[in-house]
Coordinates of C-alpha atoms and ligand atoms in Angstrom, one line a residue:
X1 CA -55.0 -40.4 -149.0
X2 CA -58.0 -42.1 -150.1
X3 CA -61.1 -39.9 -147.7
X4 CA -63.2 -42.7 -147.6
X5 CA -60.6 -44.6 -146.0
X6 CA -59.5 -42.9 -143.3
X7 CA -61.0 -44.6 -140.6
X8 CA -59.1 -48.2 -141.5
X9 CA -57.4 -50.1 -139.7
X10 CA -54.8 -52.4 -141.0
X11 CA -53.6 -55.5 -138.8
X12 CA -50.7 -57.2 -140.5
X13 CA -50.5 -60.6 -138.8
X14 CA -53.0 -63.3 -138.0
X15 CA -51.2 -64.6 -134.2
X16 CA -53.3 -63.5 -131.4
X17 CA -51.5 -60.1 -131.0
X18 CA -53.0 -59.5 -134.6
X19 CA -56.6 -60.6 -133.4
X20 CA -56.1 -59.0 -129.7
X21 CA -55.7 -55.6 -131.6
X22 CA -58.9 -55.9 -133.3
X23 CA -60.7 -57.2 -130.0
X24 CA -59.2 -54.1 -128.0
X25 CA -59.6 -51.7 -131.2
X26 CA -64.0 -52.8 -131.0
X27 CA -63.7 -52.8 -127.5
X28 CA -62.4 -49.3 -126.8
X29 CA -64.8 -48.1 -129.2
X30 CA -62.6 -48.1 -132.7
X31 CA -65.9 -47.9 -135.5
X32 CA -63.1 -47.8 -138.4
X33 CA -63.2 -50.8 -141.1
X34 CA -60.7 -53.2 -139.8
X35 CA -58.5 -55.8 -142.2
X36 CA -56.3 -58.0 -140.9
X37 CA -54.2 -59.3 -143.4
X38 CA -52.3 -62.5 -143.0
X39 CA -50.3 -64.9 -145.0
X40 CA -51.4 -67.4 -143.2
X41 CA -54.3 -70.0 -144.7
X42 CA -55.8 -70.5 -141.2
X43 CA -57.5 -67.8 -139.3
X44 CA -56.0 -67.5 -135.8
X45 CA -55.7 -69.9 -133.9
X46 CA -54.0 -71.2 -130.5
X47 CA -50.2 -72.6 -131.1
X48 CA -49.1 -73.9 -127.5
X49 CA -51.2 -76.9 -128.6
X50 CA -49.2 -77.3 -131.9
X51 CA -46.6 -79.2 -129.7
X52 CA -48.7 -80.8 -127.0
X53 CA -51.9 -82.0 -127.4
X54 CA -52.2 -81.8 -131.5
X55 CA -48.8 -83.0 -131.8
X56 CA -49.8 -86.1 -129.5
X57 CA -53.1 -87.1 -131.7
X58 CA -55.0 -85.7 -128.8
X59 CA -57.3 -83.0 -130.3
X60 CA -58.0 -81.8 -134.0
X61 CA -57.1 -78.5 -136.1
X62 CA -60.9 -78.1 -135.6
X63 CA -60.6 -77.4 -131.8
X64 CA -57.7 -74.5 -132.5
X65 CA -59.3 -71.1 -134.2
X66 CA -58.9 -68.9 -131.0
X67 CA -62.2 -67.3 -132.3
X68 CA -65.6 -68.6 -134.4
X69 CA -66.1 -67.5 -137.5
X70 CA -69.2 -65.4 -136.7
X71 CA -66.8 -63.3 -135.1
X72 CA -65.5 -61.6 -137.4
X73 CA -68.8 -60.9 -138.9
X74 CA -70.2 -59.8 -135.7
X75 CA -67.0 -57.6 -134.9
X76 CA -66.8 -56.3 -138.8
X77 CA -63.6 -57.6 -139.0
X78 CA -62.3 -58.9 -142.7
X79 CA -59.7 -61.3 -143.2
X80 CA -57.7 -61.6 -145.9
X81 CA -55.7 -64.9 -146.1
X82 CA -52.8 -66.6 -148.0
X83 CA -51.4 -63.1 -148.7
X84 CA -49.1 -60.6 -147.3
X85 CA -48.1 -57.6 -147.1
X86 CA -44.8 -56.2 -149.0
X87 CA -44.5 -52.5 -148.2
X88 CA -45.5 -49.9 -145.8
X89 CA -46.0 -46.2 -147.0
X90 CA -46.2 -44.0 -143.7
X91 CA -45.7 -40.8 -145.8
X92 CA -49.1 -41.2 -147.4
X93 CA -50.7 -44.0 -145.1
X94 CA -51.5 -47.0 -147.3
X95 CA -49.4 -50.7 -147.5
X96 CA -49.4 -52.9 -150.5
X97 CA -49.8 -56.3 -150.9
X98 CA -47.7 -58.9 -152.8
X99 CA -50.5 -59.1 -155.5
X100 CA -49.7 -55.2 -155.6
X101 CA -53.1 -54.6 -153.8
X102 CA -52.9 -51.0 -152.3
X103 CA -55.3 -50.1 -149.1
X104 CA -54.9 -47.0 -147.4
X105 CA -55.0 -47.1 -143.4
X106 CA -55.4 -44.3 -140.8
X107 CA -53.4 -46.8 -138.1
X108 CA -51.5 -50.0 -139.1
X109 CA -50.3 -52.6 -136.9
X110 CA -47.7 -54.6 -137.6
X111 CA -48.3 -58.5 -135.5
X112 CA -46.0 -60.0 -137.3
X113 CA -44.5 -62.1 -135.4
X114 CA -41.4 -64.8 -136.1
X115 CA -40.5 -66.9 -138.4
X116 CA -38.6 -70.4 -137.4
X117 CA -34.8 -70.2 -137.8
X118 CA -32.3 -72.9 -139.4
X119 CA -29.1 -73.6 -138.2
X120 CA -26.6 -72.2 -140.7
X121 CA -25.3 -75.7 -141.8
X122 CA -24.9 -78.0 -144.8
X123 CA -28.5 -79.8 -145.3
X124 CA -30.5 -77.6 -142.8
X125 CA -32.9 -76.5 -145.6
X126 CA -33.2 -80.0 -146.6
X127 CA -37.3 -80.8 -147.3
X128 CA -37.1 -83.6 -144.5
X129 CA -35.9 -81.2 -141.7
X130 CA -39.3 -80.2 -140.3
X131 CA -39.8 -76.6 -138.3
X132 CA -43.1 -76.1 -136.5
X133 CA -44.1 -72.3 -136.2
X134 CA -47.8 -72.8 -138.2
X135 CA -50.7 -74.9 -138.0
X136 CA -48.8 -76.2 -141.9
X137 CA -45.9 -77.0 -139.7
X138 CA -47.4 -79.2 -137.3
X139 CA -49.6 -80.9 -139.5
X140 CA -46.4 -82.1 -141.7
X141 CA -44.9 -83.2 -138.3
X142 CA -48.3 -84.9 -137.3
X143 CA -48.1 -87.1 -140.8
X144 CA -44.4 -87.4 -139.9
X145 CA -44.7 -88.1 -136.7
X146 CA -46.8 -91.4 -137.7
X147 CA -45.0 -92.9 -140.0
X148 CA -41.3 -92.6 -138.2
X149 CA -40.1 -94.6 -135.3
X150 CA -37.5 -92.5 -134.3
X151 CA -36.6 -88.6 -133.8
X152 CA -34.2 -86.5 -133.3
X153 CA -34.8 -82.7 -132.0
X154 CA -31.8 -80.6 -132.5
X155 CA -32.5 -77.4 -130.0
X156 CA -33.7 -77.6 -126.2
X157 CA -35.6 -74.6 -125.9
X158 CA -39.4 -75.1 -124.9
X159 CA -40.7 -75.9 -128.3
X160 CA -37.8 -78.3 -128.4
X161 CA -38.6 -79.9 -124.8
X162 CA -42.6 -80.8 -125.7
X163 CA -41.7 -81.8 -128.9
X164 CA -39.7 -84.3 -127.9
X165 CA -41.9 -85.3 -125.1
X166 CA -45.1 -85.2 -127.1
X167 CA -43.6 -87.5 -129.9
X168 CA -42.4 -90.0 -127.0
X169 CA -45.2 -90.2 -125.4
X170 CA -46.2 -91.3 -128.8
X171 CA -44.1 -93.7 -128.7
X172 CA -41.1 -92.5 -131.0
X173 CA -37.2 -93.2 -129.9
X174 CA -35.9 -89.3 -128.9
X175 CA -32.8 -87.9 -129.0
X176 CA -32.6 -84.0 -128.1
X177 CA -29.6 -82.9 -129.4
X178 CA -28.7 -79.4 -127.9
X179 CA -25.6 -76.9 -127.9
X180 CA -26.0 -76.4 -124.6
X181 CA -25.0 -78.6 -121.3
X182 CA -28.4 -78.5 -120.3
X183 CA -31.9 -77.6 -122.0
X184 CA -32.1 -74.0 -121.2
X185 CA -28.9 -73.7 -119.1
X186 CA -28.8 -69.6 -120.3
X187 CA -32.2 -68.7 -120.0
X188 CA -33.1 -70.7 -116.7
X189 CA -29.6 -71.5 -115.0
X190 CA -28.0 -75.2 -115.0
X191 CA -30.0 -75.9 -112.1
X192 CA -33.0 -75.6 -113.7
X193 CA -31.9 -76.9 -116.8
X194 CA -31.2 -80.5 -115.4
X195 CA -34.6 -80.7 -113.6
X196 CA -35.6 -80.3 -117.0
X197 CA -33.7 -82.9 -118.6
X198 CA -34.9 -85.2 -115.6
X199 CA -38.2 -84.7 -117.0
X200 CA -37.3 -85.6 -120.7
X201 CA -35.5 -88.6 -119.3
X202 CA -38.6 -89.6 -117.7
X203 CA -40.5 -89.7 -120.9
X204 CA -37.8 -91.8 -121.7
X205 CA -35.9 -89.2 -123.8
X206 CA -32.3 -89.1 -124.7
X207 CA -30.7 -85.7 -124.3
X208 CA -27.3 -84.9 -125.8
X209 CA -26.0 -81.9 -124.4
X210 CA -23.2 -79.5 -125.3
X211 CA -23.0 -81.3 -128.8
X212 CA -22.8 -78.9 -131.8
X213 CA -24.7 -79.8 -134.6
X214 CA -22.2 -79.2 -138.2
X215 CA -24.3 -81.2 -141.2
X216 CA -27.9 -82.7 -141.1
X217 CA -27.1 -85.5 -144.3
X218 CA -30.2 -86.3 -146.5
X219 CA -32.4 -85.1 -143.9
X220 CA -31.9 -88.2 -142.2
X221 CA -28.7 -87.8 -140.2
X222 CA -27.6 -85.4 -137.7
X223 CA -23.6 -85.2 -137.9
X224 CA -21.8 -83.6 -134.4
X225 CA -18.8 -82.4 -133.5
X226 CA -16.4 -84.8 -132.7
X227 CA -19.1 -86.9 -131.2
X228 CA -20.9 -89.8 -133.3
X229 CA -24.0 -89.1 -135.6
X230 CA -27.7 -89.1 -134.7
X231 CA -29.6 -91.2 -137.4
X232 CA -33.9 -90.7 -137.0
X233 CA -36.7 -90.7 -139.5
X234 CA -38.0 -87.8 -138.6
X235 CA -35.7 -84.4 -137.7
X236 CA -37.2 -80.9 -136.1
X237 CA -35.1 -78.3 -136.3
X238 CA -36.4 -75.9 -133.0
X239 CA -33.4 -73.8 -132.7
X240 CA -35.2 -70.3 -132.0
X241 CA -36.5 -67.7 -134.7
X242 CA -36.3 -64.5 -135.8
X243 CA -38.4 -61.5 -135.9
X244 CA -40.5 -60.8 -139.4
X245 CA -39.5 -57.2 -139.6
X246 CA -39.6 -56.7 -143.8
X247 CA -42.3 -55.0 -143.9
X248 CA -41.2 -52.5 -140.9
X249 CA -38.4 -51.7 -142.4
X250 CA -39.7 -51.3 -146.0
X251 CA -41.4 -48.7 -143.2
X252 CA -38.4 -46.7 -142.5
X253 CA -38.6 -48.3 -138.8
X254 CA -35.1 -48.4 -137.5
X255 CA -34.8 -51.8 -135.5
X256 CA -32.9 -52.1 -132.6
X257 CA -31.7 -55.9 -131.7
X258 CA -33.4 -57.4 -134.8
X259 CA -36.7 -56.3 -133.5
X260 CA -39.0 -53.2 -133.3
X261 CA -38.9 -51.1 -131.2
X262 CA -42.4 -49.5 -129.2
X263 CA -43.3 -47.5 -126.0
X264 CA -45.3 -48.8 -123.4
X265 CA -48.6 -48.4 -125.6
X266 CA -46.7 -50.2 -128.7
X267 CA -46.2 -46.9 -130.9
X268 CA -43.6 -47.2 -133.3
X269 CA -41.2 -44.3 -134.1
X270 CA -43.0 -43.7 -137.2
X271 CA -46.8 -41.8 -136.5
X272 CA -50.0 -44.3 -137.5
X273 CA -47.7 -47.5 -137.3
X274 CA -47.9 -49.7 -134.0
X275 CA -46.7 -52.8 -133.8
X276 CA -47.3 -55.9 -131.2
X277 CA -45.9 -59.4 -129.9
X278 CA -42.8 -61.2 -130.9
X279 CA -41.5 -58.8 -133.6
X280 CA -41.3 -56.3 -131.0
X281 CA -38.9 -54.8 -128.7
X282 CA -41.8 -53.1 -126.2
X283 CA -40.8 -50.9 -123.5
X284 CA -42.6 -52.5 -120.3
X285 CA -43.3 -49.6 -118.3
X286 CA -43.2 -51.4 -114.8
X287 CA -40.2 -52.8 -115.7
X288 CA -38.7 -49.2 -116.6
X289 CA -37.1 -50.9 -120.1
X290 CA -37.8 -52.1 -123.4
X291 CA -37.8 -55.9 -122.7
X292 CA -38.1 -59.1 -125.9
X293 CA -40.5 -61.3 -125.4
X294 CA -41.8 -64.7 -126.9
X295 CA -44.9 -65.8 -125.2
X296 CA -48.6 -66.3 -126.2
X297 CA -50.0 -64.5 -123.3
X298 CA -48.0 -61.2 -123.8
X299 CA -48.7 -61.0 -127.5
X300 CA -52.6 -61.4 -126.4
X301 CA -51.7 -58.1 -124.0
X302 CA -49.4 -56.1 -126.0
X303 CA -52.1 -56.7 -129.3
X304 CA -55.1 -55.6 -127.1
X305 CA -52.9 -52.4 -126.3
X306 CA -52.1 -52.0 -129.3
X307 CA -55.9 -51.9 -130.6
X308 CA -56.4 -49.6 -127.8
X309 CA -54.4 -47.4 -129.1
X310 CA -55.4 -47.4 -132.2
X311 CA -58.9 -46.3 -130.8
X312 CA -57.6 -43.2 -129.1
X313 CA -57.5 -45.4 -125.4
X314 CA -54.6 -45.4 -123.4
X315 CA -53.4 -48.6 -122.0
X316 CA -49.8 -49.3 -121.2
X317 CA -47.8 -52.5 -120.7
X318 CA -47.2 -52.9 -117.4
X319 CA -46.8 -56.6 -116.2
X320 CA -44.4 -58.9 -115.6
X321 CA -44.1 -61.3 -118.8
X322 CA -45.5 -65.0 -118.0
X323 CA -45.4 -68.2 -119.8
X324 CA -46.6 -72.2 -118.8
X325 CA -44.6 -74.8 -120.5
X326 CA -46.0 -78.4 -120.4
X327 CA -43.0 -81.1 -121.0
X328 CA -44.8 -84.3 -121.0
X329 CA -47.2 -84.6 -117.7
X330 CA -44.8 -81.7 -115.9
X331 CA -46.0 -78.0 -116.4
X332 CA -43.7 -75.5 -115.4
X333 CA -44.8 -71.8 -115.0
X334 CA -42.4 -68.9 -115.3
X335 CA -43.0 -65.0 -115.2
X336 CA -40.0 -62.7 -115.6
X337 CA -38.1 -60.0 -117.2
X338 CA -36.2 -62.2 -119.1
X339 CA -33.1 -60.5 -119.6
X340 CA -31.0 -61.5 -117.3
X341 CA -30.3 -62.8 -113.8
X342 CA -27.0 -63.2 -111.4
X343 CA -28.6 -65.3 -108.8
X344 CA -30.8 -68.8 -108.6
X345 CA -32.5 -70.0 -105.5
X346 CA -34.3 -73.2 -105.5
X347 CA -36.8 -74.2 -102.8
X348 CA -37.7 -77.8 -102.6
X349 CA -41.3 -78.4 -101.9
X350 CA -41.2 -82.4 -101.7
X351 CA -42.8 -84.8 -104.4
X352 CA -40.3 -82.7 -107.1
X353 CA -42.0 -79.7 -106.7
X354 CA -40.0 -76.8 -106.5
X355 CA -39.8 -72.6 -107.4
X356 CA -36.9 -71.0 -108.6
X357 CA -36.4 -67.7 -107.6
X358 CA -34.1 -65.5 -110.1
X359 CA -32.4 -62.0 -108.4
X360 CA -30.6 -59.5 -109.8
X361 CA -28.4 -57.2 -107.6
X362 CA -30.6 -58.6 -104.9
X363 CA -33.9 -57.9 -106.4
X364 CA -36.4 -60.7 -107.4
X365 CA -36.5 -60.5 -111.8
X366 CA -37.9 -63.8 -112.3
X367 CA -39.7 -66.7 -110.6
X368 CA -40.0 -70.5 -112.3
X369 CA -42.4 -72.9 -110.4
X370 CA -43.5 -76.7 -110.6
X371 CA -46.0 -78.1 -108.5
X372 CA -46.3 -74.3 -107.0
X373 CA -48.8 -72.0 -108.4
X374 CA -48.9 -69.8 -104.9
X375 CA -45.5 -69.0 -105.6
X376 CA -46.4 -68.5 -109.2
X377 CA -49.0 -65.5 -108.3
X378 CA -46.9 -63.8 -105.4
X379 CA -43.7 -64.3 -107.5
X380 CA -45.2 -62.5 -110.4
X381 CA -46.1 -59.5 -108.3
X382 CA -42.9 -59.4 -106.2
X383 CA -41.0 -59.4 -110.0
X384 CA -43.5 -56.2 -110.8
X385 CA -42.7 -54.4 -107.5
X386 CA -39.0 -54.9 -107.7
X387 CA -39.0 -56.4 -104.1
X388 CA -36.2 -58.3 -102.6
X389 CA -35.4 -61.2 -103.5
X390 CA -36.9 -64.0 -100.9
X391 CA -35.1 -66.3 -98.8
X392 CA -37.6 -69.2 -100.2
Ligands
LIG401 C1 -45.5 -74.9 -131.3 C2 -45.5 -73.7 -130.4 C3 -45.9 -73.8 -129.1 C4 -45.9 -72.6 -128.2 N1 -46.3 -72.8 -126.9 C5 -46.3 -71.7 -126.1 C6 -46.7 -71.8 -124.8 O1 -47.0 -72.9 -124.3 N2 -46.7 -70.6 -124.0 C7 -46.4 -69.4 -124.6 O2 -46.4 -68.4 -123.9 N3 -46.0 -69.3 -125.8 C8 -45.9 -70.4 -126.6 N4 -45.5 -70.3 -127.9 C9 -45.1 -68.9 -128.4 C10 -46.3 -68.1 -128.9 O3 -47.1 -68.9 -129.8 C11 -45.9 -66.8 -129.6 O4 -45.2 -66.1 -128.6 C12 -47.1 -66.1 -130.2 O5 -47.7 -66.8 -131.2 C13 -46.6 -64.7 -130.7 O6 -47.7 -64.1 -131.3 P1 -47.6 -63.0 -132.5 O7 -49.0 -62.7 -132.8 O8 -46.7 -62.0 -132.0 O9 -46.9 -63.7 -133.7 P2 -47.3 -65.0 -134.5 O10 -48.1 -65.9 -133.7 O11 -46.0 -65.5 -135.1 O12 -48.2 -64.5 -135.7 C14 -47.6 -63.7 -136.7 C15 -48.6 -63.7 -137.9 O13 -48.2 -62.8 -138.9 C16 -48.2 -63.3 -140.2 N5 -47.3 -62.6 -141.0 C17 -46.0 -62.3 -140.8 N6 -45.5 -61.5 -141.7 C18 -46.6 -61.1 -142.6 C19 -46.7 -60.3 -143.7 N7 -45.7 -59.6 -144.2 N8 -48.0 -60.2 -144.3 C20 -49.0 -60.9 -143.8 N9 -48.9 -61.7 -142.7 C21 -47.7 -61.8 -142.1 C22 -47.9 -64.8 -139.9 O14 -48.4 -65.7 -140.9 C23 -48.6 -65.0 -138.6 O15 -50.0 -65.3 -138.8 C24 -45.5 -71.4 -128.8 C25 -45.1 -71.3 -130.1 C26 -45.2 -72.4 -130.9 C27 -44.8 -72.3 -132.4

């Protein structure tokens, strides 16, 4: 190993788990070089707005870099962009990048996040079948999005949902197009799931449920089982994505469930490799297990952690995971373990406000609210305690 080096830090990622870990590195006191390294072209910068308010013409790229550019001078942090990195040598510390680059690293942490995933069906790759994952992504959809008057949305998961509201509310014809009865049916329970679909109806969205999608023709046509085809200018594919492990692995990392796994301060199995947000499968330690989770706010966490870490701190991941979803003018807030549930409770609150309250073997794992952020807070803390599920 390179002795001049010893003190670097490698990020590999440029989400906000990638910048958290240099914030929480600097802020514990890490005085290594840090590189974050990302194969990105835009420095890091807020997604939840990629299908809201950018998608809707409401605010520009300019308002998205989650930090100014002076800070990453004033924190000494260098970014390297439009470039990636291929391999991972734990043995003697160092990565390399595709242009063959080689930088040694005392810690590296992999943020690399997910990558959008196709259906595995004739004319999903086509060029006309838009994803949205990057700032690229949205900005194709954007352009798209103003020359089409209709779209169709195949997937009902939350990028699904404000996709398909944001491009109403721009005045597009909608058609969600989803394998399931109801958007989010498994995740959320049916009951759930058709308030949802209330809301995309609102925005004047059609939702076609429990259809499964077998061809996307010319990227024009959507072509369903037994039921007639779905014709739009514009198709987004949202159907879920999948981990970024190749570097970890090119690590020696054995993955468990497609993901990586971490303890409670995000070490990897392998020593001087951490690893943060969505690619990870990141033991929660109030929860007692490793848990898999997709949301902004916990890659924010598990990043600063992770930097932490890396700085000789010792932080743990200890909350219940939380996410807001806005589906047109409804916002929706939900904190949870995520995996798994065997009872729903829905409390009306009037005006269609309403908190669901998820149980498992009589203890409260989950809480969704609209229109009830009281119950948002004490839900949160009653998932973290393991208390009893409420009556209401
Ligand atoms: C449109 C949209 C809206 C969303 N809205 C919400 C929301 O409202 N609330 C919420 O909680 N969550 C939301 N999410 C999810 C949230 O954005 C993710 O959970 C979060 O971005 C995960 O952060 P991450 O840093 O782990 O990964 P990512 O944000 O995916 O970042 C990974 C980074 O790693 C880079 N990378 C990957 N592999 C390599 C490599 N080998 N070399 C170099 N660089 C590499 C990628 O280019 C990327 O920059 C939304 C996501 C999208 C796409």
């Amino acid at each position: 190993m390179d002795a001049a080096n010893t003190d670097r830090l490698v990020i590999v990622g440029g989400g906000p788990a990638a910048l958290s870990a240099a914030r929480g590195y600097r802020a514990c006191g890490g005085a290594g070089e840090i590189r974050l390294i990302s194969d990105d072209r835009a420095r890091p910068y807020d997604r939840p707005p990629l299908s809201k308010e950018y998608l809707r013409g409401e605010t520009t790229a300019e308002s998205l870099p989650m930090e100014p550019a002076e800070f990453y001078d004033e924190q000494r942090v260098t970014v390297d962009l439009d470039r990636t990195v291929a391999t991972i040598h734990p043995g003697d510390r160092y990565v390399v990048l595709g242009d063959g680059e080689r930088l040694d690293y005392r810690t590296c942490v992999l943020a690399t996040g997910a990558a959008p995933r196709r259906l595995p069906v004739p004319g999903a790759d086509h060029p006309g079948v838009l994803v949205l994952r990057s700032l690229d992504d949205a900005r194709a959809l954007r352009a798209a999005a103003g020359r089409a008057g209709t779209a169709v949305i195949i997937g009902s998961g939350f990028i699904g949902c404000e996709a398909a509201a944001s491009l109403a509310g721009r005045g597009l014809r909608v058609t969600v197009v989803s394998s399931e009865e109801v958007p989010h049916a498994a995740r959320l329970g049916p009951e759930v799931g058709r308030r949802i679909a209330g809301w995309l109806r609102e925005q004047g969205v059609d939702v076609i449920g429990g259809a499964e999608v077998i061809a996307v023709a010319d990227g024009r046509r959507v072509e369903l089982d037994g039921r007639p085809p779905v014709a739009a200018d514009l198709i987004l594919m949202a159907t879920g994505v999948s981990p970024r492990t190749e570097p970890a692995a090119t690590a020696g990392i054995v993955l468990r469930d497609g993901r990586i796994p971490v303890d409670e301060r995000m070490r990897t199995q392998v020593p001087g490799i951490l690893a943060a947000g969505d690619v990870t499968l990141a033991r929660n330690a109030a929860a007692g297990r490793h848990l898999a989770v997709e949301h902004w706010g916990e890659a924010v966490a598990m990043g600063e952690i992770a930097g932490v870490t890396a700085a000789g701190g010792g932080a743990r991941w200890d909350r219940a995971p939380g996410f807001w979803s806005t589906i047109g003018h409804r916002t929706c807030k939900y904190a949870a373990w995520g995996d798994g549930f065997d009872t729903v409770r829905v409390a009306e609150h009037g005006d269609g406000a309403f908190t669901a309250w998820y149980g498992r073997e009589g203890v409260t794992v989950g809480v969704l609210t609209h229109g009830a952020d009281d119950d948002y807070d004490r839900g949160r803390a009653l998932v973290e305690r393991h208390a009893p599920l409420p009556r209401r």
